[in-house]
CSV table of C-alpha atoms in Angstrom, one decimal:
chain,number,residue,atom,x,y,z
A,30,PHE,CA,-26.1,-74.4,-100.2
A,31,PRO,CA,-28.8,-73.4,-97.9
A,32,VAL,CA,-29.1,-69.6,-97.4
A,33,THR,CA,-28.4,-68.7,-93.8
A,34,ILE,CA,-28.7,-65.4,-91.9
A,35,ASP,CA,-25.0,-65.7,-91.0
A,36,SER,CA,-24.0,-64.9,-94.5
A,37,PHE,CA,-26.1,-61.7,-94.5
A,38,GLU,CA,-24.7,-60.7,-91.1
A,39,ARG,CA,-21.2,-61.1,-92.5
A,40,GLY,CA,-22.2,-59.2,-95.6
A,41,VAL,CA,-23.5,-56.2,-93.6
A,42,ALA,CA,-20.4,-56.2,-91.4
A,43,THR,CA,-18.3,-56.2,-94.5
A,44,TYR,CA,-20.2,-53.6,-96.5
A,45,CYS,CA,-21.0,-51.3,-93.6
A,46,PRO,CA,-17.8,-51.3,-91.5
A,47,VAL,CA,-19.0,-48.5,-89.2
A,48,ALA,CA,-20.4,-48.3,-85.7
A,49,LEU,CA,-24.0,-49.4,-85.9
A,50,THR,CA,-26.7,-49.8,-83.2
A,51,GLN,CA,-28.2,-53.2,-82.8
A,52,GLY,CA,-31.4,-51.9,-84.5
A,53,GLN,CA,-29.4,-50.5,-87.4
A,54,PHE,CA,-27.5,-53.7,-87.9
A,55,ASP,CA,-30.6,-55.9,-87.6
A,56,ALA,CA,-32.5,-53.7,-90.1
A,57,LEU,CA,-29.7,-53.8,-92.6
A,58,VAL,CA,-29.5,-57.6,-92.2
A,59,SER,CA,-33.2,-57.9,-92.8
A,60,PHE,CA,-33.0,-55.6,-95.8
A,61,ALA,CA,-30.0,-57.5,-97.3
A,62,PHE,CA,-31.8,-60.8,-96.7
A,63,ASN,CA,-34.8,-59.6,-98.7
A,64,VAL,CA,-33.2,-57.7,-101.5
A,65,GLY,CA,-29.7,-59.3,-101.7
A,66,LEU,CA,-26.2,-58.3,-100.6
A,67,GLY,CA,-25.4,-57.0,-104.1
A,68,THR,CA,-28.3,-54.5,-103.9
A,69,LEU,CA,-27.1,-53.4,-100.4
A,70,GLN,CA,-23.6,-53.0,-101.7
A,71,ARG,CA,-24.7,-50.8,-104.6
A,72,SER,CA,-27.3,-48.8,-102.6
A,73,THR,CA,-27.5,-45.2,-101.6
A,74,LEU,CA,-28.7,-46.6,-98.3
A,75,ARG,CA,-25.2,-48.1,-97.8
A,76,GLN,CA,-23.6,-44.8,-98.9
A,77,LYS,CA,-25.6,-42.9,-96.3
A,78,VAL,CA,-24.8,-45.4,-93.6
A,79,LEU,CA,-21.1,-45.1,-94.3
A,80,ARG,CA,-21.4,-41.3,-94.1
A,81,GLY,CA,-23.2,-41.5,-90.8
A,82,ASP,CA,-26.4,-40.0,-92.3
A,83,VAL,CA,-28.9,-41.9,-90.1
A,84,GLU,CA,-32.0,-40.0,-91.1
A,85,GLY,CA,-31.1,-40.1,-94.8
A,86,ALA,CA,-30.3,-43.8,-94.6
A,87,ALA,CA,-33.7,-44.5,-93.0
A,88,GLU,CA,-35.5,-42.7,-95.8
A,89,GLU,CA,-33.8,-45.0,-98.3
A,90,PHE,CA,-35.6,-48.1,-97.1
A,91,LEU,CA,-38.9,-46.9,-98.6
A,92,LYS,CA,-37.4,-46.8,-102.1
A,93,TYR,CA,-37.5,-50.6,-102.2
A,94,CYS,CA,-41.2,-51.2,-102.2
A,95,MET,CA,-41.8,-52.0,-105.8
A,96,ALA,CA,-42.1,-55.2,-107.9
A,97,GLY,CA,-43.2,-55.3,-111.5
A,98,GLY,CA,-43.3,-51.5,-111.5
A,99,LYS,CA,-45.9,-51.3,-108.8
A,100,VAL,CA,-45.7,-50.5,-105.1
A,101,LEU,CA,-46.7,-53.7,-103.2
A,102,LYS,CA,-48.3,-53.1,-99.8
A,103,GLY,CA,-46.5,-56.1,-98.3
A,104,LEU,CA,-43.1,-54.8,-99.3
A,105,GLN,CA,-44.0,-51.3,-98.2
A,106,ASN,CA,-45.0,-52.7,-94.7
A,107,ARG,CA,-41.7,-54.7,-94.6
A,108,ARG,CA,-39.6,-51.6,-95.4
A,109,LYS,CA,-41.5,-49.5,-92.9
A,110,ASP,CA,-40.7,-52.1,-90.2
A,111,GLU,CA,-37.1,-52.2,-91.2
A,112,GLN,CA,-37.0,-48.4,-91.2
A,113,ALA,CA,-38.5,-48.3,-87.7
A,114,LEU,CA,-36.0,-50.9,-86.5
A,115,PHE,CA,-33.2,-48.9,-88.0
A,116,LEU,CA,-34.3,-45.8,-86.1
A,117,SER,CA,-34.9,-47.6,-82.8
């Protein structure tokens, strides 16, 4: 099966059934597309979204910048972009 963005949009809608701005929704879809829906489902990011803690949720994006035990600049840039989109 080809991976489509639709499945991640449905996943975000399922796991984060709260009122979201377009920027928040888009940032969460991008995040889920990159790290997986399972990671989103288990994340503190999701817990904070569900509680309405926008600032706290935004901070969580930057916890997902590592691969192989090291911070990767590309991942850090992607998470910062998602964070900015989430807060827009």
